Coordinates of C-alpha atoms in Angstrom, one line a residue:
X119 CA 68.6 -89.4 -3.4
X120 CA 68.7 -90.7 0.0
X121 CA 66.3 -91.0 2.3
X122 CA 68.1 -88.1 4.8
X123 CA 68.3 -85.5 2.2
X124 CA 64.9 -86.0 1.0
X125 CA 64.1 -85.1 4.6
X126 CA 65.7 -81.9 4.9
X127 CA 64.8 -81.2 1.3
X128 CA 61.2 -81.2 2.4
X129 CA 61.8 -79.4 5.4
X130 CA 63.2 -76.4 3.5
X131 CA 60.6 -75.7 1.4
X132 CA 57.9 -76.0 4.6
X133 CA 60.2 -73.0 6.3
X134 CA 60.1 -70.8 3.4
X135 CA 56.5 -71.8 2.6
X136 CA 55.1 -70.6 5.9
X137 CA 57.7 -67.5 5.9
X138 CA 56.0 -66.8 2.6
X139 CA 52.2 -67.0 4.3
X140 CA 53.1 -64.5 6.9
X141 CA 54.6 -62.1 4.8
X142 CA 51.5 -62.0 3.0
X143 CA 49.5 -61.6 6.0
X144 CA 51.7 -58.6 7.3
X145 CA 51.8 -56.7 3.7
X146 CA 49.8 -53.4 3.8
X147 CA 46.5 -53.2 2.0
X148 CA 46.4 -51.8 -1.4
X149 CA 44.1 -48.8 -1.7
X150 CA 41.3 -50.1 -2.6
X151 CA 40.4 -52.0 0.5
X152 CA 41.1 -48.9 2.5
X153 CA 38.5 -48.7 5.7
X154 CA 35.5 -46.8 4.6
X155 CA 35.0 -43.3 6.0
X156 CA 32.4 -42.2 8.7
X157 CA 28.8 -41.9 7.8
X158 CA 28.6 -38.0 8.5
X159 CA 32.1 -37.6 6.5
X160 CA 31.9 -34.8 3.5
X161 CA 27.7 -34.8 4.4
X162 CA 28.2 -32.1 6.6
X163 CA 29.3 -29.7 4.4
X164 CA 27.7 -28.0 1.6
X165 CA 28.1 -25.0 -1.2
X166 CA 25.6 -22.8 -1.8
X167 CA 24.3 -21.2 -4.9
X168 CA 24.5 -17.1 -4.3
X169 CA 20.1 -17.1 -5.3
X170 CA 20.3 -19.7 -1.9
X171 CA 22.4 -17.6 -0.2
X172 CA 20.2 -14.5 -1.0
X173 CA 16.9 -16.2 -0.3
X174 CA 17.8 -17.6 2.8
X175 CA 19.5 -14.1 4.3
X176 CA 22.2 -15.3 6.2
X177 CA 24.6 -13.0 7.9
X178 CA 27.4 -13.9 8.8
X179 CA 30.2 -12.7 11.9
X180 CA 33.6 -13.8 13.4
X181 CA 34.9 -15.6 16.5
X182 CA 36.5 -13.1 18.5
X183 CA 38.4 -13.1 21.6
X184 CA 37.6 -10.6 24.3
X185 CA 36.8 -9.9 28.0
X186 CA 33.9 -12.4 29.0
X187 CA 31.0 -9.5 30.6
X188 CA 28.8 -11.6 32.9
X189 CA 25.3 -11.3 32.6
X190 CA 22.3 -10.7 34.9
X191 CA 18.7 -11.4 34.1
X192 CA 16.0 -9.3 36.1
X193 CA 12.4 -9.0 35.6
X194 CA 12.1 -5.0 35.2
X195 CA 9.2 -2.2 34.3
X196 CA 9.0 0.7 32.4
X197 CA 8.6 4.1 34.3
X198 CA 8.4 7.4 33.3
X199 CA 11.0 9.7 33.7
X200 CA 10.9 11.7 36.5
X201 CA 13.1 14.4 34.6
X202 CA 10.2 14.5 32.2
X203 CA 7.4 13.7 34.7
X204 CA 5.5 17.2 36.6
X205 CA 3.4 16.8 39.6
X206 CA 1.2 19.9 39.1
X207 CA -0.5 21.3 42.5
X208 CA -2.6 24.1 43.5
X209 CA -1.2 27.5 43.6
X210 CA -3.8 29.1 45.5
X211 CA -6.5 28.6 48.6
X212 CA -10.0 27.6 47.2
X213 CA -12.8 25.7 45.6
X214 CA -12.1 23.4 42.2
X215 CA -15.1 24.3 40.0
X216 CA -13.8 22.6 37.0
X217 CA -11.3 20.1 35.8
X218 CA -10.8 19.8 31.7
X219 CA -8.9 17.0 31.6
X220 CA -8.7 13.1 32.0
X221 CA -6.1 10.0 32.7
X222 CA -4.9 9.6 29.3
X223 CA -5.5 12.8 27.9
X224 CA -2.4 14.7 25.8
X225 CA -1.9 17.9 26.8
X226 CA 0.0 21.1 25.6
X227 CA 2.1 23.3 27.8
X228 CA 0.4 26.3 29.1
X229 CA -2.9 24.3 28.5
X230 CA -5.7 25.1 31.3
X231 CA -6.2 22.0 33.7
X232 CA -8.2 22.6 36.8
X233 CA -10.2 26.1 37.7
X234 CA -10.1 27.0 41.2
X235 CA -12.7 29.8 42.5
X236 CA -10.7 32.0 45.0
X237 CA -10.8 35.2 47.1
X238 CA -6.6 35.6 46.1
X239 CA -7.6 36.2 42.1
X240 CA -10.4 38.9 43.7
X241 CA -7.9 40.4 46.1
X242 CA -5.2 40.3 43.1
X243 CA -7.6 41.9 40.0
X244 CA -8.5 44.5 42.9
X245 CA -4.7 45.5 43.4
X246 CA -4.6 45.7 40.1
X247 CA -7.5 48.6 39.5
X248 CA -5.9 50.3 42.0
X249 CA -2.3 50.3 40.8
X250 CA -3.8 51.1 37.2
X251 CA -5.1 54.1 38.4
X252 CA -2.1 54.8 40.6
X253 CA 0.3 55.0 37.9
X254 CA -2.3 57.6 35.9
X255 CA -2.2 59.9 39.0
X256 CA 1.7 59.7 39.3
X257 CA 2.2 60.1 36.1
X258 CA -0.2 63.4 36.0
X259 CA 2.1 64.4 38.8
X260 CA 5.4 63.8 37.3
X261 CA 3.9 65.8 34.0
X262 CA 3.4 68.6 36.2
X263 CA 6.8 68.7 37.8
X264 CA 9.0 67.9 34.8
X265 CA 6.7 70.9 33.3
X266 CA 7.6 73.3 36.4
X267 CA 11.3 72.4 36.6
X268 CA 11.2 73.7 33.2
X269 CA 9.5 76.5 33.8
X270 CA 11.8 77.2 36.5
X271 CA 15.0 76.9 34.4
X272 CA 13.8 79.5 31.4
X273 CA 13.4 81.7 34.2
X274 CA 16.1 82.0 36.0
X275 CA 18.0 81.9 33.1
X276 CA 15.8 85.3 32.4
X277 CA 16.9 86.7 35.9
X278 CA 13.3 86.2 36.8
X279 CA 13.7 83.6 39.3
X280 CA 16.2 82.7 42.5
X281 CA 18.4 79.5 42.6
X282 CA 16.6 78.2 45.4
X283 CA 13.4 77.9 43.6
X284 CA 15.2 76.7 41.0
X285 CA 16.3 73.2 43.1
X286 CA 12.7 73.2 44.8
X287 CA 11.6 72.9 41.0
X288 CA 14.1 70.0 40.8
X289 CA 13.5 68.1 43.7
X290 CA 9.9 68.4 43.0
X291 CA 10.6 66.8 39.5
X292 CA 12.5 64.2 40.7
X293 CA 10.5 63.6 43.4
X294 CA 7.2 63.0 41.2
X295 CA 9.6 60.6 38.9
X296 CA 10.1 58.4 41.9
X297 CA 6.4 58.4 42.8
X298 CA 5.5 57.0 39.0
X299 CA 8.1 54.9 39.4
X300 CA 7.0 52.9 42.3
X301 CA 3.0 53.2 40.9
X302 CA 4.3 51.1 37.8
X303 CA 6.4 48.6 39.8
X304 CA 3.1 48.2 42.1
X305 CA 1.2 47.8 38.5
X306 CA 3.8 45.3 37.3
X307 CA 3.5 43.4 40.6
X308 CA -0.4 43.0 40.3
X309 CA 0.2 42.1 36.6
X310 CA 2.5 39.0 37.8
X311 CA 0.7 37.5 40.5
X312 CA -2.3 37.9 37.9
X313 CA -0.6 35.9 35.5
X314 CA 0.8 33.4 38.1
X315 CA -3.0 32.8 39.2
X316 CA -4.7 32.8 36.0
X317 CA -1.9 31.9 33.4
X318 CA -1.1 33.3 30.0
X319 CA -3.1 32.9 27.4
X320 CA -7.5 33.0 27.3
X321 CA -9.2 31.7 29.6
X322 CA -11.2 28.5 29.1
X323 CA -14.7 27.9 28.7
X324 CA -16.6 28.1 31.9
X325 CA -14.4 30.5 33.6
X326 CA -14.2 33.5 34.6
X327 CA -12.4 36.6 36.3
X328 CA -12.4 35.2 39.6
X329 CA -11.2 31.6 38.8
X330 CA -7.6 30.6 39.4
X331 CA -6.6 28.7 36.3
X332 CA -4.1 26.3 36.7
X333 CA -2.0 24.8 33.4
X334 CA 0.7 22.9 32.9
X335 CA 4.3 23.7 32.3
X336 CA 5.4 21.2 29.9
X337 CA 3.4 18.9 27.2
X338 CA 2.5 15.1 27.9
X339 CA -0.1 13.2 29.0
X340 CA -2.0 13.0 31.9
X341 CA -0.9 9.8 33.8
X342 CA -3.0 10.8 37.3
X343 CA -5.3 13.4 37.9
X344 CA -6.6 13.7 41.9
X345 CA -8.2 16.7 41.6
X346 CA -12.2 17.2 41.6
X347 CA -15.2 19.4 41.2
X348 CA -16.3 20.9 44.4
X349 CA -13.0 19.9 46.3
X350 CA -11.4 22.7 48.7
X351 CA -7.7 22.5 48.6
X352 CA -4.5 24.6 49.8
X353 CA -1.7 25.1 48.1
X354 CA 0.3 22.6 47.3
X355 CA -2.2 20.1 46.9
X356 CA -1.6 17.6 44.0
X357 CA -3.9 18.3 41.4
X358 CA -2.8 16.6 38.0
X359 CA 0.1 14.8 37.0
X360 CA 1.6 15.1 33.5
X361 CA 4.4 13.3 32.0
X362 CA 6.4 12.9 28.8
X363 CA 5.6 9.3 27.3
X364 CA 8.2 9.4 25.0
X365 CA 10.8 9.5 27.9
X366 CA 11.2 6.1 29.7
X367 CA 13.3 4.4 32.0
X368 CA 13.5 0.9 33.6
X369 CA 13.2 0.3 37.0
X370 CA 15.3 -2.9 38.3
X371 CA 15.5 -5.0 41.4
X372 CA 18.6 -7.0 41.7
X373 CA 20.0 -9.2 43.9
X374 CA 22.9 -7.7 46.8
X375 CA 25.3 -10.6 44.7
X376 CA 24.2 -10.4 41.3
X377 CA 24.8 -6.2 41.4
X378 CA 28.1 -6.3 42.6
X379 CA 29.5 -6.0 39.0
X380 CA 26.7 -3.5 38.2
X381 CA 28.1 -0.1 37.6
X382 CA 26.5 3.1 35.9
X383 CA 27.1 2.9 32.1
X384 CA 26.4 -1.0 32.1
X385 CA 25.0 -2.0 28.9
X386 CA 20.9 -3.5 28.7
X387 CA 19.4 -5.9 26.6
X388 CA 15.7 -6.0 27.3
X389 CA 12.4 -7.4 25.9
X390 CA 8.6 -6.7 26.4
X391 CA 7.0 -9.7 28.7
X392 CA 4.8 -10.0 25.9
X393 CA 7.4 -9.8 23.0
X394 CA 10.1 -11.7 23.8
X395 CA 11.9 -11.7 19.9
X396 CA 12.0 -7.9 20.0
X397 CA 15.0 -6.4 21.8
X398 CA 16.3 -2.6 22.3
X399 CA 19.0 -1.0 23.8
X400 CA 19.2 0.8 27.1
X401 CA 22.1 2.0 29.8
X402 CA 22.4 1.9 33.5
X403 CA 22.6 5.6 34.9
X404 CA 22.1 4.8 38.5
X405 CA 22.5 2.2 40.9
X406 CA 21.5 2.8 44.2
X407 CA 24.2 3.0 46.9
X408 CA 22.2 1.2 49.8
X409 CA 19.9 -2.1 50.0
X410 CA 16.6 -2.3 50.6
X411 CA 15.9 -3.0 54.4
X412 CA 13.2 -5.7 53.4
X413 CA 13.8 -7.1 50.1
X414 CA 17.6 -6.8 50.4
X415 CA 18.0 -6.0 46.8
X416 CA 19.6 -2.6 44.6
X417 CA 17.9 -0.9 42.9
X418 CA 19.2 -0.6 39.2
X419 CA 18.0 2.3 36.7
X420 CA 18.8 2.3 33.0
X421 CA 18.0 4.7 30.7
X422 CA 16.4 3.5 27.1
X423 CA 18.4 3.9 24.2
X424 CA 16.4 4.2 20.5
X425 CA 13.0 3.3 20.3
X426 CA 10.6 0.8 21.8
X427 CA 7.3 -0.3 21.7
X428 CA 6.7 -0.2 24.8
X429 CA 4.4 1.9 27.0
X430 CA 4.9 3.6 31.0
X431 CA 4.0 0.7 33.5
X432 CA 4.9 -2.3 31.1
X433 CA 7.0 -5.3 32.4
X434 CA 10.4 -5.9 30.9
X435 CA 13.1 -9.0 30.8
X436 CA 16.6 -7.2 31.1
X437 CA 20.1 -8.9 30.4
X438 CA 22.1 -6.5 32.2
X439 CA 26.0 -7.0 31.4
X440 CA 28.6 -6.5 34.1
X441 CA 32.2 -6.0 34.6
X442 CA 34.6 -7.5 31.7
X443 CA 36.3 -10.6 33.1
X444 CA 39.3 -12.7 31.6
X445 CA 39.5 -12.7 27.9
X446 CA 37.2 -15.6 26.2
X447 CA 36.2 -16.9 22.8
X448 CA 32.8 -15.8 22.0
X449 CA 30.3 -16.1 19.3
X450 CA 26.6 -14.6 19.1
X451 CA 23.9 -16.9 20.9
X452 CA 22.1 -17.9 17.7
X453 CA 25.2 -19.4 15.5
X454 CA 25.6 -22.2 18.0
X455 CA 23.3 -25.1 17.0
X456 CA 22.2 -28.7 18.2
X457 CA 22.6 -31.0 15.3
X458 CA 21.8 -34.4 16.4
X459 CA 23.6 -34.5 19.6
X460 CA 26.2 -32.7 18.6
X461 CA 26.8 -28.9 19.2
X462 CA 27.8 -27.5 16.3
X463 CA 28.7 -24.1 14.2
X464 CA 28.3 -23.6 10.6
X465 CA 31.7 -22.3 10.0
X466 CA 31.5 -20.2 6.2
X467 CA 33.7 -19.5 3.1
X468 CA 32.8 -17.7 0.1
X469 CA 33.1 -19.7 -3.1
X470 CA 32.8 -17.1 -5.8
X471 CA 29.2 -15.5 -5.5
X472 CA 27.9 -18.8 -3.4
X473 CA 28.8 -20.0 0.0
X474 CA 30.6 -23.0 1.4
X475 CA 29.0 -24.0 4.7
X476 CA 30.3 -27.1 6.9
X477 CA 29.0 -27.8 10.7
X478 CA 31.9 -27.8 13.0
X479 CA 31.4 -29.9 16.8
X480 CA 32.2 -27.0 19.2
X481 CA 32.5 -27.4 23.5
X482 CA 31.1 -24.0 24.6
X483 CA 31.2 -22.9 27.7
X484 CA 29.3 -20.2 30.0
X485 CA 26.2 -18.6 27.9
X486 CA 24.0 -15.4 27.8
X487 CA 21.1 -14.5 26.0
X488 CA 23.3 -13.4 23.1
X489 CA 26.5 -14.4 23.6
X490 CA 28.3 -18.0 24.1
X491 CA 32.0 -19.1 25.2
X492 CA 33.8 -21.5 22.8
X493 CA 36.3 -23.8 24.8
X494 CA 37.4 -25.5 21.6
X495 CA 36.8 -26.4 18.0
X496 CA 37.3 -23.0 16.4
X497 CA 39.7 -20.7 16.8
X498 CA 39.4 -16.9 16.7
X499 CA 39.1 -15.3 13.6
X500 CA 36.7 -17.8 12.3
X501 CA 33.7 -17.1 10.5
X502 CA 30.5 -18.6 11.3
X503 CA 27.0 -18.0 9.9
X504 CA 24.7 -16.3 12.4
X505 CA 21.3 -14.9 10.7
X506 CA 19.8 -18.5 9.4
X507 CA 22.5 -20.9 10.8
X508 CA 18.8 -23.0 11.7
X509 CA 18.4 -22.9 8.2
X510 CA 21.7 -23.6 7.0
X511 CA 21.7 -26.7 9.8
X512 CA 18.8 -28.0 7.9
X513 CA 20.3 -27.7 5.0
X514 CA 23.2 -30.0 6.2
X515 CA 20.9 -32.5 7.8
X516 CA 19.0 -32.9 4.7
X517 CA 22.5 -34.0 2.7
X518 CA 23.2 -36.6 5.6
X519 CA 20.1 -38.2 5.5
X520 CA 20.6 -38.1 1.8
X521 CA 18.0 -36.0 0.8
X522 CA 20.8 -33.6 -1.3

């Protein structure tokens, strides 16, 4: 062959050799050799046996879509209500000789408090005797003419006596009727003014006939008691004060700004300073339609809701939830979680009895103490464990590190 087409011989088979290499090199991978996936890739996930499930107690709710309520968090204290709270003063001009009760102590309504020794009671039990005997002389008298009148109508009837005497009988009668009539309404009048001074009811140890008793109109206890032995007061004077401890309210100060949203009917979240895990219920009723000269803040009243544990004069942390803003994506406080730098929800399926669990990266947005805005990663409708998602979070970080 000659030298020439030896050449180009050659020169062919170096074109399709190196055509052949980078065909090679551009060729996909086969399967195998396929990049690995991330470490946190099917560890973040998990499914639960239904006895796991049970033991641990989760709960589980949905991420909904509604009007964003803005939040305000106020240091507040626990008053009595002043619907259920009684000032009790002296009804009379005197001297306090005794006082039965103390701070603290529960009463009953009608139940004696303070004794006051007083010329009014004398006066008043005096009136009394003499109204008594009053109505027994009027009633003598109005006897005797209702008897005459009688007497008077047989007879003329029998001829034996004039029409004129007849009507003088009458008058008589009549006017004897309205004599006993005004005896007993004098008798009825002492009676009252007895009762107002001295009360229903028997009267307490270490008194007698000429002590004012004053008692109480309502049950409670005693949250302040000013009156004492030996002290002269007029009426009026504030003697005892008795409340109802069962009826509370809490007493806020807020900020001009931060009550602007604040409107009766508001809903309350509050906690005892001392007991911060416990929460009840309450509900604005009033909010005060000026600002306080020196501390320019409103003054905010909610009325409790439920139970608490709580006593009159204790101090409070209340979430108080304004007006409803633009719609938002919001789940409860405590199924958003920090796993590792990442802020996460366990999102939850049911798998027969058990539970599927997997940790979802979420971007969340304004918070409150129980609620939290979801700018992306789940969409509503979503269901996310709330009641032990710490536990469920565990869980998952156990199987990354490969502790499953």
């Amino acid at each position: 062959m000659p030298a020439a087409s030896l050449r180009a011989t050659h020169a062919v088979l170096a074109v399709v050799s190196l055509l052949a290499a980078c065909g090679k090199a551009d060729a996909p991978a086969p399967a195998d050799s396929a990049p690995p996936l991330s470490p946190t890739a099917g560890v973040d996930s998990a499914t639960l046996s239904a006895e796991a499930v049970q033991i641990a107690g989760f709960t589980v709710d949905s991420v909904v879509r509604r009007p964003w309520r803005t939040a305000v968090t106020v240091p507040g204290r626990l008053e009595l209500d002043p619907n259920a709270l009684e000032t009790i003063g002296s009804i009379t001009e005197g001297r306090i000789t005794h006082v039965t009760v103390r701070v603290g102590d529960r009463v009953a309504a009608g139940q004696a408090l303070v004794m006051i020794h007083s010329h009014e009671i004398m006066d008043a039990r005096s009136r009394l005797a003499t109204a008594k005997a009053q109505v027994t002389a009027m009633e003598a008298e109005r006897d005797l003419a209702r008897t005459a009148a009688d007497r008077a109508r047989r007879l003329f009837d029998n001829k034996a006596m004039s029409v004129a005497e007849v009507e003088r009988a009458e008058v008589a009668r009549k006017v004897a009727q309205a004599n006993y009539d005004q005896a007993v309404a004098e008798r009825d009048r002492a009676v009252a003014l007895i009762e107002h001074l001295a009360g229903l009811g028997p009267l307490p140890a270490g008194a007698d006939e000429h002590d004012v008793i004053v008692r109480t109109p309502i049950a409670g206890v005693v949250t302040s008691r000013e009156a004492q032995p030996g002290t002269v007061v007029l009426p009026g004077t504030p003697l005892v004060t008795v409340g109802n401890p069962d009826r509370l309210q809490i007493g806020m100060h807020l900020p001009e700004q931060a009550a602007a949203g604040v409107h009766p009917g508001a809903s309350v979240r509050y906690a005892m300073t001392e007991a911060p895990a416990e929460r009840f219920d309450a509900v604005v009723t009033r909010v005060a339609p000026t600002v306080d000269t020196l501390t320019r803040t409103v003054e905010v009243v909610a009325q409790l809701r439920g139970r608490t544990t709580g006593r009159a004069e204790s101090f409070v942390q209340a979430d108080i939830e304004g007006t409803g803003t633009a719609p938002a994506l919001v789940v409860p406080a405590t199924a958003v979680q920090a796993m590792q730098g990442d802020t996460v929800v366990i999102v939850s399926e049911p798998r027969g009895e058990g539970l599927f669990i997997k940790a979802v990266p979420v971007r969340v947005g304004r918070r409150t103490t129980d609620r939290v805005e979801i700018l992306g990663g789940v969409s509503s409708g979503t269901t996310v464990v709330v009641r032990g998602a710490a536990i469920a979070k565990a869980e998952l970080l156990k199987r990354r590190g490969g502790g499953a």
